[in-house]
Amino acid sequence: MALIVQKYGGSSVWSTDRIKHAARRVVAAHAAGHDVVVVVSAMGDTTDRLLGLAREVDPAPPPRELDMLLASGEQVSNPLMAMAIHALGAQACSFSGAQAGVITTSVHGEARIVDVRPERIRRLLDRGVIVLVAGFQGISRETDELTTLGRGGSDTTAIALAAALKADVCEIYTDVDGVYTADPRLVPGARLLRHLTYEEMWELAAAGARVLALRSVEYAWRYGVTVHVRSAQDDGPGTVVSDHRDEAMEPVPVGAGVHAAAGTEIR
Ligand code: ASP
Ligand code: MG
């Protein structure tokens, strides 16, 4: 029995059908005996739409209000996922970032996680409840304000929770089936990389691969969180990011091809 954090990106919860599909995966992991914490991004292009609405009413929205607005996207998708899990007969409870104990700096729009207080989550896990945490947001203790973590911040939420809970793995479910040597939609023959070190993943993320947010890779690296990037649609092997390479691992080609490695996850 393991403790698993599963993160679902915006494209994996684009519609209620996709939410139901993801919920079945969550419930299956729980039924297999694991403790499961789920972090969900806002549905589809919600965050972009909210940004557009903000600019329609104010060309330079106050950062605090922008955070209040943007954080709402994840506050819709997470309770919906909790309900989808409930409809499958399992117990689920969703939290905002603040409720879940995600403590950040006070900089609106690009806050950094400084602490995670997972006691409440742990108590619920011990009672057999599946816990959902709204990604991309937290609360600043200095200002008592809600903050957001920057685009793609749900990856960081998931990995920070995995670190705080000493999870066995943080699974990142996305719309590509792992990390490739190049963008598989553009480059025929691009290969799936089954295993990467943190450093290799960091270089890919820094070069613009959109599979994982750069900050989340740094967090995983610092705390040694094993990350498993997988497709939300099928059951392929995906890509494991950890600090060791086993002997059988192929070297990651460095250069132009790697630079193009990309996911299509909606930010
Ligand atoms: N919804 C936020 C964004 O689109 C956070 C995330 O998806 O990770 O950037
Ligand atoms: Mg998003």
mmCIF file of N, CA and C in Angstrom, residues 123-226:
data_model
loop_
_atom_site.group_PDB
_atom_site.id
_atom_site.type_symbol
_atom_site.label_atom_id
_atom_site.label_comp_id
_atom_site.label_asym_id
_atom_site.label_seq_id
_atom_site.Cartn_x
_atom_site.Cartn_y
_atom_site.Cartn_z
ATOM 1 N N ARG A 123 -5.178 13.200 8.337
ATOM 2 C CA ARG A 123 -6.283 12.661 9.159
ATOM 3 C C ARG A 123 -7.366 12.061 8.274
ATOM 4 N N LEU A 124 -7.680 12.740 7.190
ATOM 5 C CA LEU A 124 -8.725 12.226 6.297
ATOM 6 C C LEU A 124 -8.267 10.956 5.584
ATOM 7 N N LEU A 125 -7.010 10.950 5.147
ATOM 8 C CA LEU A 125 -6.486 9.741 4.490
ATOM 9 C C LEU A 125 -6.602 8.553 5.437
ATOM 10 N N ASP A 126 -6.289 8.794 6.705
ATOM 11 C CA ASP A 126 -6.341 7.716 7.689
ATOM 12 C C ASP A 126 -7.754 7.163 7.848
ATOM 13 N N ARG A 127 -8.741 7.997 7.528
ATOM 14 C CA ARG A 127 -10.136 7.546 7.607
ATOM 15 C C ARG A 127 -10.625 6.979 6.284
ATOM 16 N N GLY A 128 -9.723 6.828 5.327
ATOM 17 C CA GLY A 128 -10.108 6.205 4.059
ATOM 18 C C GLY A 128 -10.717 7.159 3.046
ATOM 19 N N VAL A 129 -10.550 8.464 3.298
ATOM 20 C CA VAL A 129 -11.133 9.457 2.395
ATOM 21 C C VAL A 129 -10.113 9.831 1.308
ATOM 22 N N ILE A 130 -10.584 9.994 0.090
ATOM 23 C CA ILE A 130 -9.747 10.516 -0.999
ATOM 24 C C ILE A 130 -9.764 12.045 -0.882
ATOM 25 N N VAL A 131 -8.585 12.650 -0.820
ATOM 26 C CA VAL A 131 -8.498 14.091 -0.574
ATOM 27 C C VAL A 131 -8.149 14.831 -1.867
ATOM 28 N N LEU A 132 -8.908 15.871 -2.155
ATOM 29 C CA LEU A 132 -8.634 16.684 -3.345
ATOM 30 C C LEU A 132 -8.172 18.067 -2.917
ATOM 31 N N VAL A 133 -7.155 18.559 -3.589
ATOM 32 C CA VAL A 133 -6.616 19.872 -3.253
ATOM 33 C C VAL A 133 -6.580 20.737 -4.515
ATOM 34 N N ALA A 134 -7.163 21.915 -4.429
ATOM 35 C CA ALA A 134 -7.125 22.845 -5.556
ATOM 36 C C ALA A 134 -5.676 23.242 -5.830
ATOM 37 N N GLY A 135 -5.228 23.002 -7.047
ATOM 38 C CA GLY A 135 -3.860 23.336 -7.407
ATOM 39 C C GLY A 135 -3.666 24.829 -7.590
ATOM 40 N N PHE A 136 -2.376 25.240 -7.736
ATOM 41 C CA PHE A 136 -2.073 26.575 -8.267
ATOM 42 C C PHE A 136 -2.324 27.697 -7.272
ATOM 43 N N GLN A 137 -2.600 27.366 -6.000
ATOM 44 C CA GLN A 137 -2.968 28.422 -5.064
ATOM 45 C C GLN A 137 -2.568 28.073 -3.649
ATOM 46 N N GLY A 138 -2.444 29.107 -2.841
ATOM 47 C CA GLY A 138 -2.172 28.915 -1.431
ATOM 48 C C GLY A 138 -2.597 30.141 -0.667
ATOM 49 N N ILE A 139 -2.046 30.278 0.550
ATOM 50 C CA ILE A 139 -2.354 31.451 1.356
ATOM 51 C C ILE A 139 -1.058 31.976 1.950
ATOM 52 N N SER A 140 -0.953 33.298 2.010
ATOM 53 C CA SER A 140 0.212 33.907 2.634
ATOM 54 C C SER A 140 -0.092 34.156 4.095
ATOM 55 N N ARG A 141 0.784 33.725 4.969
ATOM 56 C CA ARG A 141 0.609 33.956 6.405
ATOM 57 C C ARG A 141 0.848 35.431 6.747
ATOM 58 N N GLU A 142 1.729 36.105 5.955
ATOM 59 C CA GLU A 142 2.025 37.522 6.250
ATOM 60 C C GLU A 142 0.812 38.398 5.983
ATOM 61 N N THR A 143 0.127 38.133 4.870
ATOM 62 C CA THR A 143 -0.970 39.018 4.477
ATOM 63 C C THR A 143 -2.343 38.391 4.690
ATOM 64 N N ASP A 144 -2.372 37.093 4.972
ATOM 65 C CA ASP A 144 -3.638 36.356 5.094
ATOM 66 C C ASP A 144 -4.419 36.362 3.779
ATOM 67 N N GLU A 145 -3.721 36.556 2.678
ATOM 68 C CA GLU A 145 -4.385 36.638 1.383
ATOM 69 C C GLU A 145 -4.183 35.354 0.583
ATOM 70 N N LEU A 146 -5.148 35.098 -0.269
ATOM 71 C CA LEU A 146 -5.038 34.014 -1.231
ATOM 72 C C LEU A 146 -3.984 34.410 -2.284
ATOM 73 N N THR A 147 -3.185 33.447 -2.685
ATOM 74 C CA THR A 147 -2.166 33.714 -3.708
ATOM 75 C C THR A 147 -2.263 32.651 -4.809
ATOM 76 N N THR A 148 -1.731 32.966 -5.985
ATOM 77 C CA THR A 148 -1.559 31.921 -7.000
ATOM 78 C C THR A 148 -0.077 31.777 -7.325
ATOM 79 N N LEU A 149 0.261 30.631 -7.900
ATOM 80 C CA LEU A 149 1.667 30.215 -8.016
ATOM 81 C C LEU A 149 2.279 30.468 -9.381
ATOM 82 N N GLY A 150 1.537 31.092 -10.296
ATOM 83 C CA GLY A 150 2.043 31.251 -11.665
ATOM 84 C C GLY A 150 1.523 30.126 -12.542
ATOM 85 N N ARG A 151 1.523 30.376 -13.862
ATOM 86 C CA ARG A 151 0.937 29.416 -14.800
ATOM 87 C C ARG A 151 1.585 28.051 -14.649
ATOM 88 N N GLY A 152 0.761 27.037 -14.709
ATOM 89 C CA GLY A 152 1.264 25.673 -14.546
ATOM 90 C C GLY A 152 1.494 25.288 -13.089
ATOM 91 N N GLY A 153 1.021 26.140 -12.184
ATOM 92 C CA GLY A 153 1.344 25.961 -10.767
ATOM 93 C C GLY A 153 0.757 24.723 -10.103
ATOM 94 N N SER A 154 -0.205 24.083 -10.747
ATOM 95 C CA SER A 154 -0.768 22.874 -10.120
ATOM 96 C C SER A 154 0.265 21.754 -10.026
ATOM 97 N N ASP A 155 1.194 21.720 -10.972
ATOM 98 C CA ASP A 155 2.285 20.732 -10.877
ATOM 99 C C ASP A 155 3.039 20.930 -9.564
ATOM 100 N N THR A 156 3.306 22.202 -9.250
ATOM 101 C CA THR A 156 4.065 22.501 -8.035
ATOM 102 C C THR A 156 3.254 22.128 -6.793
ATOM 103 N N THR A 157 1.961 22.425 -6.804
ATOM 104 C CA THR A 157 1.108 22.025 -5.679
ATOM 105 C C THR A 157 1.218 20.522 -5.454
ATOM 106 N N ALA A 158 1.082 19.758 -6.525
ATOM 107 C CA ALA A 158 1.077 18.297 -6.402
ATOM 108 C C ALA A 158 2.412 17.798 -5.849
ATOM 109 N N ILE A 159 3.494 18.335 -6.371
ATOM 110 C CA ILE A 159 4.809 17.851 -5.950
ATOM 111 C C ILE A 159 5.107 18.304 -4.520
ATOM 112 N N ALA A 160 4.683 19.511 -4.157
ATOM 113 C CA ALA A 160 4.891 19.984 -2.783
ATOM 114 C C ALA A 160 4.090 19.126 -1.794
ATOM 115 N N LEU A 161 2.878 18.764 -2.166
ATOM 116 C CA LEU A 161 2.084 17.888 -1.294
ATOM 117 C C LEU A 161 2.741 16.520 -1.177
ATOM 118 N N ALA A 162 3.230 16.022 -2.305
ATOM 119 C CA ALA A 162 3.899 14.711 -2.285
ATOM 120 C C ALA A 162 5.104 14.747 -1.349
ATOM 121 N N ALA A 163 5.856 15.856 -1.390
ATOM 122 C CA ALA A 163 7.024 15.988 -0.517
ATOM 123 C C ALA A 163 6.579 16.029 0.945
ATOM 124 N N ALA A 164 5.570 16.853 1.243
ATOM 125 C CA ALA A 164 5.144 17.032 2.636
ATOM 126 C C ALA A 164 4.553 15.748 3.209
ATOM 127 N N LEU A 165 3.864 14.989 2.362
ATOM 128 C CA LEU A 165 3.218 13.754 2.830
ATOM 129 C C LEU A 165 4.139 12.548 2.697
ATOM 130 N N LYS A 166 5.358 12.787 2.199
ATOM 131 C CA LYS A 166 6.299 11.696 1.928
ATOM 132 C C LYS A 166 5.635 10.624 1.065
ATOM 133 N N ALA A 167 4.988 11.077 0.022
ATOM 134 C CA ALA A 167 4.283 10.163 -0.883
ATOM 135 C C ALA A 167 5.285 9.270 -1.606
ATOM 136 N N ASP A 168 4.836 8.109 -2.010
ATOM 137 C CA ASP A 168 5.706 7.210 -2.765
ATOM 138 C C ASP A 168 5.937 7.727 -4.175
ATOM 139 N N VAL A 169 4.929 8.374 -4.737
ATOM 140 C CA VAL A 169 5.077 8.882 -6.105
ATOM 141 C C VAL A 169 4.079 10.023 -6.331
ATOM 142 N N CYS A 170 4.474 10.935 -7.201
ATOM 143 C CA CYS A 170 3.544 11.965 -7.667
ATOM 144 C C CYS A 170 3.273 11.696 -9.140
ATOM 145 N N GLU A 171 2.058 11.265 -9.440
ATOM 146 C CA GLU A 171 1.697 10.960 -10.824
ATOM 147 C C GLU A 171 1.103 12.202 -11.484
ATOM 148 N N ILE A 172 1.662 12.575 -12.630
ATOM 149 C CA ILE A 172 1.176 13.756 -13.349
ATOM 150 C C ILE A 172 0.437 13.263 -14.597
ATOM 151 N N TYR A 173 -0.875 13.386 -14.586
ATOM 152 C CA TYR A 173 -1.664 12.931 -15.737
ATOM 153 C C TYR A 173 -1.886 14.084 -16.699
ATOM 154 N N THR A 174 -1.533 13.834 -17.960
ATOM 155 C CA THR A 174 -1.551 14.923 -18.921
ATOM 156 C C THR A 174 -2.035 14.415 -20.269
ATOM 157 N N ASP A 175 -1.923 15.245 -21.307
ATOM 158 C CA ASP A 175 -2.457 14.845 -22.613
ATOM 159 C C ASP A 175 -1.374 14.298 -23.538
ATOM 160 N N VAL A 176 -0.174 14.132 -23.043
ATOM 161 C CA VAL A 176 0.837 13.377 -23.790
ATOM 162 C C VAL A 176 1.185 12.164 -22.934
ATOM 163 N N ASP A 177 1.707 11.093 -23.567
ATOM 164 C CA ASP A 177 1.895 9.888 -22.765
ATOM 165 C C ASP A 177 3.298 9.791 -22.175
ATOM 166 N N GLY A 178 3.935 10.939 -22.009
ATOM 167 C CA GLY A 178 5.240 10.961 -21.370
ATOM 168 C C GLY A 178 6.095 12.046 -21.999
ATOM 169 N N VAL A 179 7.385 12.008 -21.677
ATOM 170 C CA VAL A 179 8.321 12.992 -22.203
ATOM 171 C C VAL A 179 9.042 12.363 -23.399
ATOM 172 N N TYR A 180 9.069 13.053 -24.515
ATOM 173 C CA TYR A 180 9.667 12.544 -25.743
ATOM 174 C C TYR A 180 10.965 13.260 -26.073
ATOM 175 N N THR A 181 11.737 12.656 -26.960
ATOM 176 C CA THR A 181 12.970 13.294 -27.421
ATOM 177 C C THR A 181 12.669 14.546 -28.236
ATOM 178 N N ALA A 182 11.468 14.624 -28.792
ATOM 179 C CA ALA A 182 11.032 15.791 -29.546
ATOM 180 C C ALA A 182 9.509 15.753 -29.540
ATOM 181 N N ASP A 183 8.887 16.805 -30.012
ATOM 182 C CA ASP A 183 7.431 16.820 -30.028
ATOM 183 C C ASP A 183 6.923 15.743 -30.981
ATOM 184 N N PRO A 184 6.265 14.697 -30.454
ATOM 185 C CA PRO A 184 5.875 13.553 -31.287
ATOM 186 C C PRO A 184 4.880 13.931 -32.400
ATOM 187 N N ARG A 185 4.191 15.051 -32.234
ATOM 188 C CA ARG A 185 3.233 15.450 -33.276
ATOM 189 C C ARG A 185 3.942 16.127 -34.437
ATOM 190 N N LEU A 186 5.150 16.603 -34.192
ATOM 191 C CA LEU A 186 5.879 17.328 -35.245
ATOM 192 C C LEU A 186 7.039 16.537 -35.809
ATOM 193 N N VAL A 187 7.626 15.689 -34.964
ATOM 194 C CA VAL A 187 8.843 14.987 -35.376
ATOM 195 C C VAL A 187 8.577 13.484 -35.440
ATOM 196 N N PRO A 188 8.474 12.931 -36.659
ATOM 197 C CA PRO A 188 8.252 11.485 -36.762
ATOM 198 C C PRO A 188 9.456 10.750 -36.170
ATOM 199 N N GLY A 189 9.190 9.685 -35.451
ATOM 200 C CA GLY A 189 10.306 8.931 -34.874
ATOM 201 C C GLY A 189 10.768 9.450 -33.522
ATOM 202 N N ALA A 190 10.069 10.463 -32.992
ATOM 203 C CA ALA A 190 10.422 10.920 -31.644
ATOM 204 C C ALA A 190 10.209 9.770 -30.664
ATOM 205 N N ARG A 191 11.147 9.616 -29.742
ATOM 206 C CA ARG A 191 11.077 8.475 -28.828
ATOM 207 C C ARG A 191 10.590 8.885 -27.448
ATOM 208 N N LEU A 192 9.806 8.004 -26.831
ATOM 209 C CA LEU A 192 9.397 8.215 -25.446
ATOM 210 C C LEU A 192 10.590 7.955 -24.536
ATOM 211 N N LEU A 193 10.881 8.887 -23.644
ATOM 212 C CA LEU A 193 11.952 8.694 -22.674
ATOM 213 C C LEU A 193 11.334 8.089 -21.420
ATOM 214 N N ARG A 194 11.730 6.878 -21.103
ATOM 215 C CA ARG A 194 11.078 6.165 -19.998
ATOM 216 C C ARG A 194 11.551 6.638 -18.634
ATOM 217 N N HIS A 195 12.758 7.181 -18.591
ATOM 218 C CA HIS A 195 13.323 7.547 -17.291
ATOM 219 C C HIS A 195 14.248 8.739 -17.449
ATOM 220 N N LEU A 196 14.068 9.747 -16.630
ATOM 221 C CA LEU A 196 14.920 10.930 -16.659
ATOM 222 C C LEU A 196 15.389 11.252 -15.243
ATOM 223 N N THR A 197 16.579 11.819 -15.143
ATOM 224 C CA THR A 197 16.994 12.357 -13.848
ATOM 225 C C THR A 197 16.368 13.748 -13.692
ATOM 226 N N TYR A 198 16.403 14.259 -12.459
ATOM 227 C CA TYR A 198 15.853 15.605 -12.230
ATOM 228 C C TYR A 198 16.573 16.620 -13.111
ATOM 229 N N GLU A 199 17.870 16.454 -13.196
ATOM 230 C CA GLU A 199 18.653 17.417 -13.970
ATOM 231 C C GLU A 199 18.229 17.404 -15.434
ATOM 232 N N GLU A 200 18.050 16.204 -15.996
ATOM 233 C CA GLU A 200 17.623 16.104 -17.398
ATOM 234 C C GLU A 200 16.240 16.724 -17.585
ATOM 235 N N MET A 201 15.339 16.424 -16.644
ATOM 236 C CA MET A 201 13.983 16.981 -16.752
ATOM 237 C C MET A 201 14.025 18.494 -16.599
ATOM 238 N N TRP A 202 14.882 18.957 -15.718
ATOM 239 C CA TRP A 202 15.009 20.410 -15.512
ATOM 240 C C TRP A 202 15.459 21.074 -16.807
ATOM 241 N N GLU A 203 16.434 20.464 -17.460
ATOM 242 C CA GLU A 203 16.930 21.049 -18.713
ATOM 243 C C GLU A 203 15.841 21.082 -19.776
ATOM 244 N N LEU A 204 15.060 20.013 -19.850
ATOM 245 C CA LEU A 204 13.966 19.986 -20.825
ATOM 246 C C LEU A 204 12.935 21.064 -20.517
ATOM 247 N N ALA A 205 12.588 21.176 -19.226
ATOM 248 C CA ALA A 205 11.579 22.173 -18.841
ATOM 249 C C ALA A 205 12.106 23.578 -19.098
ATOM 250 N N ALA A 206 13.395 23.801 -18.786
ATOM 251 C CA ALA A 206 13.985 25.126 -18.999
ATOM 252 C C ALA A 206 14.060 25.458 -20.486
ATOM 253 N N ALA A 207 14.188 24.417 -21.324
ATOM 254 C CA ALA A 207 14.271 24.635 -22.776
ATOM 255 C C ALA A 207 12.891 24.801 -23.397
ATOM 256 N N GLY A 208 11.861 24.704 -22.585
ATOM 257 C CA GLY A 208 10.531 24.992 -23.093
ATOM 258 C C GLY A 208 9.603 23.799 -23.228
ATOM 259 N N ALA A 209 10.043 22.610 -22.820
ATOM 260 C CA ALA A 209 9.120 21.469 -22.824
ATOM 261 C C ALA A 209 8.009 21.795 -21.831
ATOM 262 N N ARG A 210 6.761 21.598 -22.233
ATOM 263 C CA ARG A 210 5.667 22.064 -21.376
ATOM 264 C C ARG A 210 5.009 20.935 -20.597
ATOM 265 N N VAL A 211 5.729 19.838 -20.468
ATOM 266 C CA VAL A 211 5.145 18.703 -19.758
ATOM 267 C C VAL A 211 5.043 18.984 -18.254
ATOM 268 N N LEU A 212 6.078 19.586 -17.690
ATOM 269 C CA LEU A 212 6.090 19.911 -16.258
ATOM 270 C C LEU A 212 6.546 21.359 -16.093
ATOM 271 N N ALA A 213 5.922 22.087 -15.192
ATOM 272 C CA ALA A 213 6.347 23.455 -14.904
ATOM 273 C C ALA A 213 7.743 23.420 -14.273
ATOM 274 N N LEU A 214 8.593 24.363 -14.689
ATOM 275 C CA LEU A 214 9.995 24.381 -14.246
ATOM 276 C C LEU A 214 10.105 24.357 -12.711
ATOM 277 N N ARG A 215 9.319 25.188 -12.070
ATOM 278 C CA ARG A 215 9.401 25.261 -10.614
ATOM 279 C C ARG A 215 9.071 23.940 -9.945
ATOM 280 N N SER A 216 8.140 23.208 -10.551
ATOM 281 C CA SER A 216 7.756 21.931 -9.950
ATOM 282 C C SER A 216 8.905 20.935 -10.047
ATOM 283 N N VAL A 217 9.684 21.028 -11.130
ATOM 284 C CA VAL A 217 10.845 20.138 -11.282
ATOM 285 C C VAL A 217 11.884 20.481 -10.218
ATOM 286 N N GLU A 218 12.074 21.781 -9.999
ATOM 287 C CA GLU A 218 13.034 22.205 -8.966
ATOM 288 C C GLU A 218 12.604 21.682 -7.598
ATOM 289 N N TYR A 219 11.321 21.752 -7.345
ATOM 290 C CA TYR A 219 10.788 21.276 -6.063
ATOM 291 C C TYR A 219 11.011 19.769 -5.916
ATOM 292 N N ALA A 220 10.693 19.047 -6.980
ATOM 293 C CA ALA A 220 10.863 17.584 -6.939
ATOM 294 C C ALA A 220 12.319 17.224 -6.711
ATOM 295 N N TRP A 221 13.202 17.946 -7.384
ATOM 296 C CA TRP A 221 14.648 17.720 -7.286
ATOM 297 C C TRP A 221 15.095 17.950 -5.845
ATOM 298 N N ARG A 222 14.682 19.105 -5.303
ATOM 299 C CA ARG A 222 15.114 19.470 -3.943
ATOM 300 C C ARG A 222 14.649 18.442 -2.910
ATOM 301 N N TYR A 223 13.427 17.940 -3.062
ATOM 302 C CA TYR A 223 12.877 17.039 -2.034
ATOM 303 C C TYR A 223 12.925 15.571 -2.437
ATOM 304 N N GLY A 224 13.475 15.295 -3.610
ATOM 305 C CA GLY A 224 13.601 13.897 -4.019
ATOM 306 C C GLY A 224 12.268 13.207 -4.280
ATOM 307 N N VAL A 225 11.303 13.950 -4.805
ATOM 308 C CA VAL A 225 9.991 13.360 -5.088
ATOM 309 C C VAL A 225 10.042 12.621 -6.432
ATOM 310 N N THR A 226 9.691 11.355 -6.440
ATOM 311 C CA THR A 226 9.614 10.612 -7.695
ATOM 312 C C THR A 226 8.357 11.055 -8.448
#
